[in-house]
Tab-separated table of C-alpha atoms in Angstrom:
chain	number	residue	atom	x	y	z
A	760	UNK	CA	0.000	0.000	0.000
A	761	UNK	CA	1.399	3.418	-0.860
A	762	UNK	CA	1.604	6.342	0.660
A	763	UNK	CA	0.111	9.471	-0.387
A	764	UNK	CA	1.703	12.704	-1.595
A	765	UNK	CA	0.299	16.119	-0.772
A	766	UNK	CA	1.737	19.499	-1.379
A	767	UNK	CA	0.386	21.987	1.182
A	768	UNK	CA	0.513	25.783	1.037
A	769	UNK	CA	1.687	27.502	4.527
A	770	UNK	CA	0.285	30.661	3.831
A	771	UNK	CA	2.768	33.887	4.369
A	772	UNK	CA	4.058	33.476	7.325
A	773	UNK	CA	1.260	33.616	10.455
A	774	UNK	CA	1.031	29.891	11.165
A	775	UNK	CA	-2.645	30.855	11.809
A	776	UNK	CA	-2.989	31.774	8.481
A	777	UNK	CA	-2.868	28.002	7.347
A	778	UNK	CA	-5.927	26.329	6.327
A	779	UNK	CA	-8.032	23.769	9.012
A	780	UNK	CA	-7.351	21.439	5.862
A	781	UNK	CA	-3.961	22.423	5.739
A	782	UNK	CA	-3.400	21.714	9.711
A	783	UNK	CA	-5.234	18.487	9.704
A	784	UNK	CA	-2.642	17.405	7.050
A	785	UNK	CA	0.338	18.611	8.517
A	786	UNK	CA	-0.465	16.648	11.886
A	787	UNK	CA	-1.072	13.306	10.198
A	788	UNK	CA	1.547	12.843	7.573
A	789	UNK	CA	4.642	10.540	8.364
A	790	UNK	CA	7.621	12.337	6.739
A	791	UNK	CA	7.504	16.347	5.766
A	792	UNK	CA	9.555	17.713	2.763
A	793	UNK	CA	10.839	21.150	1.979
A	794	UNK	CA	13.049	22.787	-0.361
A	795	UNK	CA	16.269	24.642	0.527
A	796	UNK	CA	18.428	26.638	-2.061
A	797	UNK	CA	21.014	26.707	-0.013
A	798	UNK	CA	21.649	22.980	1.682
A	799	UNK	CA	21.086	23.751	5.661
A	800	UNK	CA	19.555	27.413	4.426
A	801	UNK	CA	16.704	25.914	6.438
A	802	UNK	CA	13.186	26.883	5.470
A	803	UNK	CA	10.412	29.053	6.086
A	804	UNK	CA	7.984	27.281	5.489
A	805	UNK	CA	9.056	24.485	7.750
A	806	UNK	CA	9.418	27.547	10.566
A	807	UNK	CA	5.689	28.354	9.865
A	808	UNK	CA	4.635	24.773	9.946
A	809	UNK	CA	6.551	23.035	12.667
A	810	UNK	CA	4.053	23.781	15.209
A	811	UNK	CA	1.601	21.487	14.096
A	812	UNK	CA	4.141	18.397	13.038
A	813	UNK	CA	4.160	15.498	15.101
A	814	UNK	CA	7.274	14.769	16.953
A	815	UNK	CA	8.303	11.721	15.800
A	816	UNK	CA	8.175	13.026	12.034
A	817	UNK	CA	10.397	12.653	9.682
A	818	UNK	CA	11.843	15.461	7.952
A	819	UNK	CA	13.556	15.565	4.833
A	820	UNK	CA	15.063	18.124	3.068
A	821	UNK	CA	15.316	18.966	-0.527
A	822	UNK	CA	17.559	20.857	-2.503
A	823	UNK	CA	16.490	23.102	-5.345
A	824	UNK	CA	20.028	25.126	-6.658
A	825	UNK	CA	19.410	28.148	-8.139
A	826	UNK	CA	20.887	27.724	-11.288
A	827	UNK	CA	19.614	28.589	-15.136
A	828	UNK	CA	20.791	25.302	-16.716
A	829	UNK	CA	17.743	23.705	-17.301
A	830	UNK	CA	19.053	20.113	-17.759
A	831	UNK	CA	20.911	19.832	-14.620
A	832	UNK	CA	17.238	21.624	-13.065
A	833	UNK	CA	15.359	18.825	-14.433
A	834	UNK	CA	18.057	15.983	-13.143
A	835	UNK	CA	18.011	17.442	-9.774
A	836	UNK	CA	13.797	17.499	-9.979
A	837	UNK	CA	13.823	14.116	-10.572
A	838	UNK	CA	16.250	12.966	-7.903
A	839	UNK	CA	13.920	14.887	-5.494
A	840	UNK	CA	10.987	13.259	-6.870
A	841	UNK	CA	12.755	9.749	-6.811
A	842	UNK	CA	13.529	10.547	-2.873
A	843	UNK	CA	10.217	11.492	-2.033
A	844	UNK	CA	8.790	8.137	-4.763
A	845	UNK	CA	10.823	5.909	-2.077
A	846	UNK	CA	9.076	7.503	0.546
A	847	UNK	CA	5.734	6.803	-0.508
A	848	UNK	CA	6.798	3.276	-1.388
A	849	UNK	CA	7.335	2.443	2.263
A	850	UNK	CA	3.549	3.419	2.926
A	851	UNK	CA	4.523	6.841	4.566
A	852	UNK	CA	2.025	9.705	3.495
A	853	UNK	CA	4.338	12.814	2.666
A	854	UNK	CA	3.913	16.426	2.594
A	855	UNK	CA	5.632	19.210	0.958
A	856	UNK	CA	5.709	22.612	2.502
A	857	UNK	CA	5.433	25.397	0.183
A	858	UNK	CA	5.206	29.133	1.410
A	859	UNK	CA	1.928	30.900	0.369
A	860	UNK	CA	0.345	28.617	-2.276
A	861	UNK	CA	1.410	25.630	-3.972
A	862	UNK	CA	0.647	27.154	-7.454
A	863	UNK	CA	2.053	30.317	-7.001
A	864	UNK	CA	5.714	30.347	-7.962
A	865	UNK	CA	6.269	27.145	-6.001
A	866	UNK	CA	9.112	24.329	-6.582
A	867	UNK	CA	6.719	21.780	-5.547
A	868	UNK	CA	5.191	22.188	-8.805
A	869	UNK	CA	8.253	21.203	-10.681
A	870	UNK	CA	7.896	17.835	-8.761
A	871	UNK	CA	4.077	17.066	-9.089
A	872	UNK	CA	5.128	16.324	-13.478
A	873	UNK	CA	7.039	13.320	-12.412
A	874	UNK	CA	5.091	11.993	-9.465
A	875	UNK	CA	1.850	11.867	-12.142
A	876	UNK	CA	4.674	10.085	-14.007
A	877	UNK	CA	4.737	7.393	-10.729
A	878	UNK	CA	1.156	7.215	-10.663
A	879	UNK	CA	1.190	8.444	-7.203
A	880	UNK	CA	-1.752	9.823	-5.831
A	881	UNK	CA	-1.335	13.294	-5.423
A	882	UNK	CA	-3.780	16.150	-3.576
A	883	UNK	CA	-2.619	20.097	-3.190
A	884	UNK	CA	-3.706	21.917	-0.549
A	885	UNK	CA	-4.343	25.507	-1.190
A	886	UNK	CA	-2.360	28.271	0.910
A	887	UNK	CA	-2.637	32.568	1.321
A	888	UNK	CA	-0.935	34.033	-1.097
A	889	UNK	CA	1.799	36.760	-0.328
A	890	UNK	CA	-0.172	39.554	-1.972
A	891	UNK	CA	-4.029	38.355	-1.215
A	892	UNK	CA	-2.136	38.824	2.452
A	893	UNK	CA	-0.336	42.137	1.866
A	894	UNK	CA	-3.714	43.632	0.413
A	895	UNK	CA	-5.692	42.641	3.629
A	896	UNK	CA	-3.230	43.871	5.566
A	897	UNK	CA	-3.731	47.338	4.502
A	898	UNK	CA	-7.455	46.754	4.053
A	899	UNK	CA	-7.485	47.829	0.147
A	900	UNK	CA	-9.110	45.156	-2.899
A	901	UNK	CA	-7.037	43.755	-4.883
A	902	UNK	CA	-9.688	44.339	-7.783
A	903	UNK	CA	-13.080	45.281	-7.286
A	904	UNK	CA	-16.143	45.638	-10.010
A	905	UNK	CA	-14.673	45.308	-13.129
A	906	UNK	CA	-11.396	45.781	-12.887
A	907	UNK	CA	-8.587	43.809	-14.074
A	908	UNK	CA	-5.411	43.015	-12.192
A	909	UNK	CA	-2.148	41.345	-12.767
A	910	UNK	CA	1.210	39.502	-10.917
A	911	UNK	CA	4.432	40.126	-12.109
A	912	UNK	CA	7.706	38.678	-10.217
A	913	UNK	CA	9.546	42.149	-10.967
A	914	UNK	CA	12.933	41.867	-13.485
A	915	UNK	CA	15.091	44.304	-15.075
A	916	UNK	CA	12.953	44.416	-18.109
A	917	UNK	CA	11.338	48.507	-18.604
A	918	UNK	CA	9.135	47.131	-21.412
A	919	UNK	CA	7.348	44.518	-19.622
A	920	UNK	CA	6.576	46.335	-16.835
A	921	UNK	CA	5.400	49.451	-19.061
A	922	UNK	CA	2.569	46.827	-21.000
A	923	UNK	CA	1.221	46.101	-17.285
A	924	UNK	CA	1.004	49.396	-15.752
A	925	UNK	CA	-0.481	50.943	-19.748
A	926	UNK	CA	-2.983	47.856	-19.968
A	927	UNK	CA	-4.039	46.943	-15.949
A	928	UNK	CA	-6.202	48.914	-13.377
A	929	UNK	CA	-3.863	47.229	-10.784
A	930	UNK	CA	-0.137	45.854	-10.509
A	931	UNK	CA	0.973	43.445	-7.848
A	932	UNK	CA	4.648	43.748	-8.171
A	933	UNK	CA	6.365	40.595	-6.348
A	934	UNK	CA	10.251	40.609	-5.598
A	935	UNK	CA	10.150	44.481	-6.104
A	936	UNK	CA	13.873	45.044	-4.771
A	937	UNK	CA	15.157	43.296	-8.154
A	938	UNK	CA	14.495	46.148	-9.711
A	939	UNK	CA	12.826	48.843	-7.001
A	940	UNK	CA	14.848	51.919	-8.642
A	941	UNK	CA	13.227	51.482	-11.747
A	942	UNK	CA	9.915	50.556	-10.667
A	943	UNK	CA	10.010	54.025	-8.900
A	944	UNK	CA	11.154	55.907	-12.180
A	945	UNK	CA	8.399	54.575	-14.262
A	946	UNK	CA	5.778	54.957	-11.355
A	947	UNK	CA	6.665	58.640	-11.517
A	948	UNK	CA	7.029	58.623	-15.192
A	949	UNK	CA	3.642	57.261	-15.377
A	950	UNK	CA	2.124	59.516	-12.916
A	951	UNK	CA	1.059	56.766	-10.246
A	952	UNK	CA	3.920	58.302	-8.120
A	953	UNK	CA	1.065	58.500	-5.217
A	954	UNK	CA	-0.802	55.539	-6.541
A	955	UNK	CA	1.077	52.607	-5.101
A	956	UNK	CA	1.646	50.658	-1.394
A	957	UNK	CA	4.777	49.211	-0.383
A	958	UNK	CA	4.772	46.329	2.283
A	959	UNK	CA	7.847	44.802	3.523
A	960	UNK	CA	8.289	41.585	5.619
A	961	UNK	CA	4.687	41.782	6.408
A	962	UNK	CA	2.765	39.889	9.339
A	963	UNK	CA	6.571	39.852	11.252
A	964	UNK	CA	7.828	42.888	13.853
A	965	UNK	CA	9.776	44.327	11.305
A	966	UNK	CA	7.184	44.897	8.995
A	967	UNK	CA	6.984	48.572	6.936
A	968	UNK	CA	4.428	50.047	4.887
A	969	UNK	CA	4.880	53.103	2.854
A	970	UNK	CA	3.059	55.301	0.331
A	971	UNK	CA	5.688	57.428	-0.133
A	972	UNK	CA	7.794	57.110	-3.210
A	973	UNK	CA	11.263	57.998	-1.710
A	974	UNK	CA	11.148	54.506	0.057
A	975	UNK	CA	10.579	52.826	-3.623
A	976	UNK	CA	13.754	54.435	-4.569
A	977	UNK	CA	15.842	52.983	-1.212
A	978	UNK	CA	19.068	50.652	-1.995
A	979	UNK	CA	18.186	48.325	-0.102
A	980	UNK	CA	14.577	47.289	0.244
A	981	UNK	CA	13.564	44.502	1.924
A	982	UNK	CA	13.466	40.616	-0.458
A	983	UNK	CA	10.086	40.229	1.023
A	984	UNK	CA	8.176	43.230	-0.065
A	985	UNK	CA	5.154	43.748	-2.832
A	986	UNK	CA	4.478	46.700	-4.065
A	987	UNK	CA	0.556	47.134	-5.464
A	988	UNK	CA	-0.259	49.668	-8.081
A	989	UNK	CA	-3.975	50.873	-8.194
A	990	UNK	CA	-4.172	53.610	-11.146
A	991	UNK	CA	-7.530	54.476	-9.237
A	992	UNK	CA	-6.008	55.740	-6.366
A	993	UNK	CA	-5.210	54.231	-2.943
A	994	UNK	CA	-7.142	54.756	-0.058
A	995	UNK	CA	-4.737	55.339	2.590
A	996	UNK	CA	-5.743	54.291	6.241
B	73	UNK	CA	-16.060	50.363	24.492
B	74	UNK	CA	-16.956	49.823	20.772
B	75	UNK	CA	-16.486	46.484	18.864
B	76	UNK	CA	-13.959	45.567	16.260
B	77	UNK	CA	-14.877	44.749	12.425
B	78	UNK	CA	-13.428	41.975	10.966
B	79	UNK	CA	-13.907	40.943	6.883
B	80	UNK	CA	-13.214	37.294	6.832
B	81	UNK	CA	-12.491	35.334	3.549
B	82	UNK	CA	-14.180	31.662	3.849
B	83	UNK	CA	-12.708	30.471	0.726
B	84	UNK	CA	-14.151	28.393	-2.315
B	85	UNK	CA	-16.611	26.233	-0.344
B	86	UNK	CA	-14.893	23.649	1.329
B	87	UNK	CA	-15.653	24.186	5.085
B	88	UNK	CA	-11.654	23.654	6.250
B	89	UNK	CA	-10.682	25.730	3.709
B	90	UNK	CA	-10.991	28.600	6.172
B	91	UNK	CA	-7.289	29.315	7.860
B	92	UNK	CA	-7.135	28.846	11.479
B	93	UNK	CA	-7.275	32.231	12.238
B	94	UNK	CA	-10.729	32.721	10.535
B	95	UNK	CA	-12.433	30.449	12.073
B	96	UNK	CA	-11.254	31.872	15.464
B	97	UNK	CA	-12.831	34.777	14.528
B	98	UNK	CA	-15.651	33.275	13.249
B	99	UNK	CA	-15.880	31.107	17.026
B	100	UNK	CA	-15.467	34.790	18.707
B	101	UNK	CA	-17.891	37.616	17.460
B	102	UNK	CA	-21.198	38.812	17.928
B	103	UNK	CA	-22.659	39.178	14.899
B	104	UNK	CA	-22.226	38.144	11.622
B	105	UNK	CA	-23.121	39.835	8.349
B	106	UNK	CA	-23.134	38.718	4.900
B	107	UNK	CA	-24.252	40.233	1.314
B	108	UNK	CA	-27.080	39.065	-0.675
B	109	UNK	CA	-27.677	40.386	-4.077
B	110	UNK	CA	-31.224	39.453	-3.403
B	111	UNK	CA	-33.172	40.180	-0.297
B	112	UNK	CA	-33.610	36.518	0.934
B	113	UNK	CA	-31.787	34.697	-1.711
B	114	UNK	CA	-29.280	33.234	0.953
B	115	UNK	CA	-25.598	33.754	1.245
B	116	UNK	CA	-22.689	30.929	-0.282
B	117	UNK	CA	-20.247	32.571	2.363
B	118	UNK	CA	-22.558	31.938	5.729
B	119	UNK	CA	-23.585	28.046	4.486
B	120	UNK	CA	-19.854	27.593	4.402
B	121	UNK	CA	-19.173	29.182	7.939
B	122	UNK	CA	-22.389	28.111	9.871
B	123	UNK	CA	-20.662	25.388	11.453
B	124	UNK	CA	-18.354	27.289	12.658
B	125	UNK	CA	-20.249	29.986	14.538
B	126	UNK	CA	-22.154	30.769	17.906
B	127	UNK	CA	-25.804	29.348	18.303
B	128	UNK	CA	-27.204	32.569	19.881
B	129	UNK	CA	-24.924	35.041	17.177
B	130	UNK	CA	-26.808	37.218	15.556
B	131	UNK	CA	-26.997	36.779	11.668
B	132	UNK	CA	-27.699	40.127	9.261
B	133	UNK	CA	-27.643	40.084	5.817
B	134	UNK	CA	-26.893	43.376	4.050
B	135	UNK	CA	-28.245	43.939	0.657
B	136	UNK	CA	-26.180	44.893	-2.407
B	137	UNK	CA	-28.378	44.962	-5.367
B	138	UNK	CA	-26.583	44.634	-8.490
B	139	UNK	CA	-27.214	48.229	-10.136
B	140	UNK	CA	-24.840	50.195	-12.419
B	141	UNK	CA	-26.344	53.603	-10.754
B	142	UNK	CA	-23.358	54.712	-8.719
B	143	UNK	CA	-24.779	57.598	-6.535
B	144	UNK	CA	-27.645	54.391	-5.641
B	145	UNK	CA	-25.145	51.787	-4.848
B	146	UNK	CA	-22.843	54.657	-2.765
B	147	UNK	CA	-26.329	55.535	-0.888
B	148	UNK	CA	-26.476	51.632	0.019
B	149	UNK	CA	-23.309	51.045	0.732
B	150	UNK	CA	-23.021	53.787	3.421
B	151	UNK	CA	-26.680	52.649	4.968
B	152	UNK	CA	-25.107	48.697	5.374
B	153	UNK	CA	-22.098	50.673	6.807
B	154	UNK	CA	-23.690	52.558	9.323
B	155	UNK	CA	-26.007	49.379	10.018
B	156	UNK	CA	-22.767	48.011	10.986
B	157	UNK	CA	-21.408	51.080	12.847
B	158	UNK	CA	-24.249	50.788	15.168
B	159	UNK	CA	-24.270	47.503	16.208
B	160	UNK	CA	-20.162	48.364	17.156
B	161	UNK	CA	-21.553	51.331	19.331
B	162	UNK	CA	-23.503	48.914	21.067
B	163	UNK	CA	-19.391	46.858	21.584
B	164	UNK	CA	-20.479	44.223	19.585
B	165	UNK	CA	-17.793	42.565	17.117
B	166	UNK	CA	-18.824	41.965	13.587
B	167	UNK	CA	-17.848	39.821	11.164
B	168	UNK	CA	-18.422	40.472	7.442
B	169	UNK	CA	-18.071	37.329	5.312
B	170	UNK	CA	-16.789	36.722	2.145
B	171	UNK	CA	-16.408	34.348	-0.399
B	172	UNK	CA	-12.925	33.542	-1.601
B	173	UNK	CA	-10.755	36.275	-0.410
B	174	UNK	CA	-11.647	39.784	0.714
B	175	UNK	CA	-9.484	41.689	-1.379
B	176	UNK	CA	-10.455	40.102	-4.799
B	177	UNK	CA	-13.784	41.056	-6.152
B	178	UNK	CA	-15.893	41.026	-2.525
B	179	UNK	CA	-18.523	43.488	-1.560
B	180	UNK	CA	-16.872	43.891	1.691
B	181	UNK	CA	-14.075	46.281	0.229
B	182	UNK	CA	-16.943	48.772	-0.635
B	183	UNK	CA	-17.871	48.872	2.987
B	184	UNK	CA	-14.509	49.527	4.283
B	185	UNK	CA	-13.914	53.025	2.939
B	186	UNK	CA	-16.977	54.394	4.996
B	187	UNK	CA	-15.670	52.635	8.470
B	188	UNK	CA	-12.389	53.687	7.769
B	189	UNK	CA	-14.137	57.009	7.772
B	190	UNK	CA	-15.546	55.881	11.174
B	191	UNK	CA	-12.330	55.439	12.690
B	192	UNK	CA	-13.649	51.626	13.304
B	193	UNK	CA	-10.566	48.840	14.238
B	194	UNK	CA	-10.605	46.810	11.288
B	195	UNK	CA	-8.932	43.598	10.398
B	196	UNK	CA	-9.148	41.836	7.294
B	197	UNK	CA	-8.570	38.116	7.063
B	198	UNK	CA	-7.081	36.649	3.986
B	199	UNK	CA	-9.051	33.497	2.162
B	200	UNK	CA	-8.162	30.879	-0.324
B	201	UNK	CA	-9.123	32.293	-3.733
B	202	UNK	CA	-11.196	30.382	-6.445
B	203	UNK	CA	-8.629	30.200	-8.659
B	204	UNK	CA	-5.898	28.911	-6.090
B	205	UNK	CA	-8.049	26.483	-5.411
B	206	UNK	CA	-8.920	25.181	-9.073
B	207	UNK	CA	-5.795	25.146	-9.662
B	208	UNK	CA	-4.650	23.123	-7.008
B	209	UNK	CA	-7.513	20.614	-7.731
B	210	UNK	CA	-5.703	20.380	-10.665
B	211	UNK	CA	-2.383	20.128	-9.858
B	212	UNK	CA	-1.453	22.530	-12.145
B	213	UNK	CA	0.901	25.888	-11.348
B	214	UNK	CA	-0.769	29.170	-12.010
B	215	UNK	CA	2.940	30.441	-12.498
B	216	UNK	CA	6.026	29.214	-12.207
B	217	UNK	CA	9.675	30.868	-12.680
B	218	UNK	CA	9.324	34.193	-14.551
B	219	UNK	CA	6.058	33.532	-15.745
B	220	UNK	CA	3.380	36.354	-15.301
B	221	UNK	CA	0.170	35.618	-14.948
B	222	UNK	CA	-3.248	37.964	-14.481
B	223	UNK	CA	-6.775	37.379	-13.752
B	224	UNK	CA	-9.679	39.078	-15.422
B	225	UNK	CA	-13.439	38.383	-15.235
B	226	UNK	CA	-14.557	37.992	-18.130
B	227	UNK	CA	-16.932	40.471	-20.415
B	228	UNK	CA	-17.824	40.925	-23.783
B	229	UNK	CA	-15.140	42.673	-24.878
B	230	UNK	CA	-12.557	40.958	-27.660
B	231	UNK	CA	-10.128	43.087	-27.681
B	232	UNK	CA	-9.010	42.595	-23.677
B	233	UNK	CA	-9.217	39.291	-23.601
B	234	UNK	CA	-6.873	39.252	-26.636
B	235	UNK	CA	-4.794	41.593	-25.128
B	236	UNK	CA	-4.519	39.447	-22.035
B	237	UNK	CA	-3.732	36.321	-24.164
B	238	UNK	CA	-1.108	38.200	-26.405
B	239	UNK	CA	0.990	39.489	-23.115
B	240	UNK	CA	0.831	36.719	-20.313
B	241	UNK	CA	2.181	33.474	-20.508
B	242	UNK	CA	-1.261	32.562	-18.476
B	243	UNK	CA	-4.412	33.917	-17.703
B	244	UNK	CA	-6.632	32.661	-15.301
B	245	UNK	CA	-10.717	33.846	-16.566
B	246	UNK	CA	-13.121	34.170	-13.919
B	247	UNK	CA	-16.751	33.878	-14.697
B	248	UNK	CA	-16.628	32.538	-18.000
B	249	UNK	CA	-19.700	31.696	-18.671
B	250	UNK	CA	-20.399	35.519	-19.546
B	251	UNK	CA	-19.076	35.365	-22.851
B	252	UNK	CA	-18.122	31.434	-22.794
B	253	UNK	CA	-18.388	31.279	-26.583
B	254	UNK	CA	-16.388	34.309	-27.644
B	255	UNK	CA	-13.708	32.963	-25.121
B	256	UNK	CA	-13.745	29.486	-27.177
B	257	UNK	CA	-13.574	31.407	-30.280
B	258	UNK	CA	-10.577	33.505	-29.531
B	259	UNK	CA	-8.592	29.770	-28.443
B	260	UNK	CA	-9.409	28.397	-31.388
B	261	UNK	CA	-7.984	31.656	-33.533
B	262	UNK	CA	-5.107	32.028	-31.430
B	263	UNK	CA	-3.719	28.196	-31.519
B	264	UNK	CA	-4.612	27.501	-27.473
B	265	UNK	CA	-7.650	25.325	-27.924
B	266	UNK	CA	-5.861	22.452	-26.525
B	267	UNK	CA	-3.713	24.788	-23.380
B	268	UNK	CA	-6.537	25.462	-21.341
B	269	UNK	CA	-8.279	23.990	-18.286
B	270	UNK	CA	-12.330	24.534	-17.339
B	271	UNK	CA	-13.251	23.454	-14.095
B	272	UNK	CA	-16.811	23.890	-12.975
B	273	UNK	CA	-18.505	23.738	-9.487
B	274	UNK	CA	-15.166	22.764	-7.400
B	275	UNK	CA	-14.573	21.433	-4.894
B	276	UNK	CA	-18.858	19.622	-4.946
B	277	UNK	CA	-19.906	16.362	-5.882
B	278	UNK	CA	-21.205	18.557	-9.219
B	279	UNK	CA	-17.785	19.527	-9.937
B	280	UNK	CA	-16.717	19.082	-13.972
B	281	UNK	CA	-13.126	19.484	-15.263
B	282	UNK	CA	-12.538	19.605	-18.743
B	283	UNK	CA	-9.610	20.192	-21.403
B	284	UNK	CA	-11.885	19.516	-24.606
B	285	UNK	CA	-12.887	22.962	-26.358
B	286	UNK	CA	-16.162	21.908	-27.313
B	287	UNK	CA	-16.679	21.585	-23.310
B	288	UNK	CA	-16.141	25.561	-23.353
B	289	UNK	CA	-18.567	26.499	-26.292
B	290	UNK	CA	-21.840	25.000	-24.573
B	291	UNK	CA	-24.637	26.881	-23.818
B	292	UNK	CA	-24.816	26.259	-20.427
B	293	UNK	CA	-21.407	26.878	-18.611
B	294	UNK	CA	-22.201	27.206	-14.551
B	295	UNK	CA	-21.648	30.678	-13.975
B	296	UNK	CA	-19.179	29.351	-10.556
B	297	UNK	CA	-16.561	27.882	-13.400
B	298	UNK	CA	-12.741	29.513	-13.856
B	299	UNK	CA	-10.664	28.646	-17.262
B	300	UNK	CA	-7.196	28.623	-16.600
B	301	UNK	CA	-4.930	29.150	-20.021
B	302	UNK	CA	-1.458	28.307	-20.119
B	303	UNK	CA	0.370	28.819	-23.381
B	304	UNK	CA	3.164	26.825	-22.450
B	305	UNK	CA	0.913	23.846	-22.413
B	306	UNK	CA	-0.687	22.129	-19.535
B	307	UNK	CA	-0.070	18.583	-18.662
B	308	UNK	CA	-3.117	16.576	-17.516
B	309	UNK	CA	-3.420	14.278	-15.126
């Protein structure tokens, strides 16, 4: 008899901010997975979640390098996969921990291709996303009525970022400090210089929120930070 | 003492698809109100958090009719505000539920602006979002890597939705039964008939997932269905 394979999403960072689903899960399953960039980076999502393992649980984790060649990705996938594959084969229902939600920008969904491979049966849990978080923590919509809205991880790349701003009511910007300095020159360019929220390491007690677009421009803003662009204004609190 | 406001996202249906946090909440106030575009038509949101509340809370639902005539739906929206506002002068916490999450597409958001005005405490808890949630029944990333992704509901209007196609690597289409055919159409022209998802109903024992186009040009399309496109491809299960 195998074991099953679930992939559950943490949420951003509040371990309250898990699902009952999610918990339920997380307190049943044998052996929990998560990935590391860095081996013994440790994990964040294992942080959030740890509360609610059982002691005895096994934890393994996985290493996803952060590297462009896309053959050596998919070798490394598969060993992963093949590590957790063994797992289920000794019966032991596994989960993988992925911050916010497993279909947002998660590495768990470069395993799930070769565990449908396995015929392994396979459910993901859904998690709070980063900016569905961010936006309730300032108490502003996402998108209301009729509007349109779009994610972007942020790169260097002026032209992309241009097509959002010209053809969306709203930008969530992800990963803003890739590029911050520019983001702020085309915000002000564009005339949505007072039209934007920046959080930074929200939920946690060094959290920062700022309208102001000086703090855009900052060297060093925070990894953790999304920046939301409402060309309709922003109702500040 | 006055009371504190809370919007509360219940997510997509499933009962423990509330976070932990919610249903806390939910366990804790005094009174719970929820939007009907109907007077008596009945609320998604409250059969998904009954279980969850008080025996003796008391229940209001707050009517949003769905009118184009903004000066109207302003005049409404401040009288379900200050129905609100008085029952926290009487110290009661209140609880305004939403489908989904609040910050995408709830009525809740167009409460907030007049309570903010009231110098109210108010906390908004995130939810699990319909189209997390498809896609995780799925299995299937919304985005992964440097992929961008947006989410529009979808109206008769062509030349967005080809727009949206033309510049995202995926877009996620909520309510697509309002122009289900036109949708279909534009696949079909555009070489994506067979790099798209429709999932209908999720999550109930009338849920429907399809990847075949003539699935998308029926007639009938339940109005709670999302179409996920992914020009990459999407690998089903």
């Amino acid at each position: 008899m195998k074991g099953k394979f679930y992939g559950i999403g943490v949420g951003p960072g509040d371990p309250e901010l898990i699902t009952i689903k999610g918990v339920k899960i997380l307190k049943s399953v044998d052996v929990v997975v998560y990935p590391e960039s860095k081996v013994g980076k440790g994990s964040i999502a294992l942080d959030i979640a740890k509360g609610y393992l059982r002691k005895d649980i096994e934890k393994i984790n996985l290493h996803f390098p952060m590297i462009h060649d896309r053959k050596a990705l998919e070798e490394k996938w598969q060993e992963n996969a093949q590590i957790i594959k063994n797992k289920l084969n000794e019966g032991k229902d596994v989960a993988f921990l992925t911050l916010g939600d497993p279909t947002v920008y998660s590495t768990y969904m470069y395993i799930v291709p070769f565990l449908k491979q396995y015929k392994v049966e396979i459910e993901t849990i859904p998690g709070i996303t980063s900016f569905c978080s961010v936006a309730s923590r300032v108490n502003i919509p996402l998108a209301e009525g009729k509007e349109s809205f779009c994610i972007l991880p942020l790169m260097k790349d002026e032209e992309k970022l241009e097509k959002m701003l010209d053809n969306f009511d709203n930008v969530i910007i992800m990963k803003p400090s890739h590029a911050n300095q520019m983001l702020a020159e085309k915000l002000i360019d564009k005339g949505y210089e007072d039209k934007f929220v920046l959080i930074s390491k929200c939920g946690t007690d060094k959290e920062k929120i700022s309208y102001d677009i000086e703090s855009l421009k900052d060297e060093k803003i925070p990894y953790l930070s999304t920046v939301i662009v409402k060309k309709g204004g922003i109702r500040d609190e």
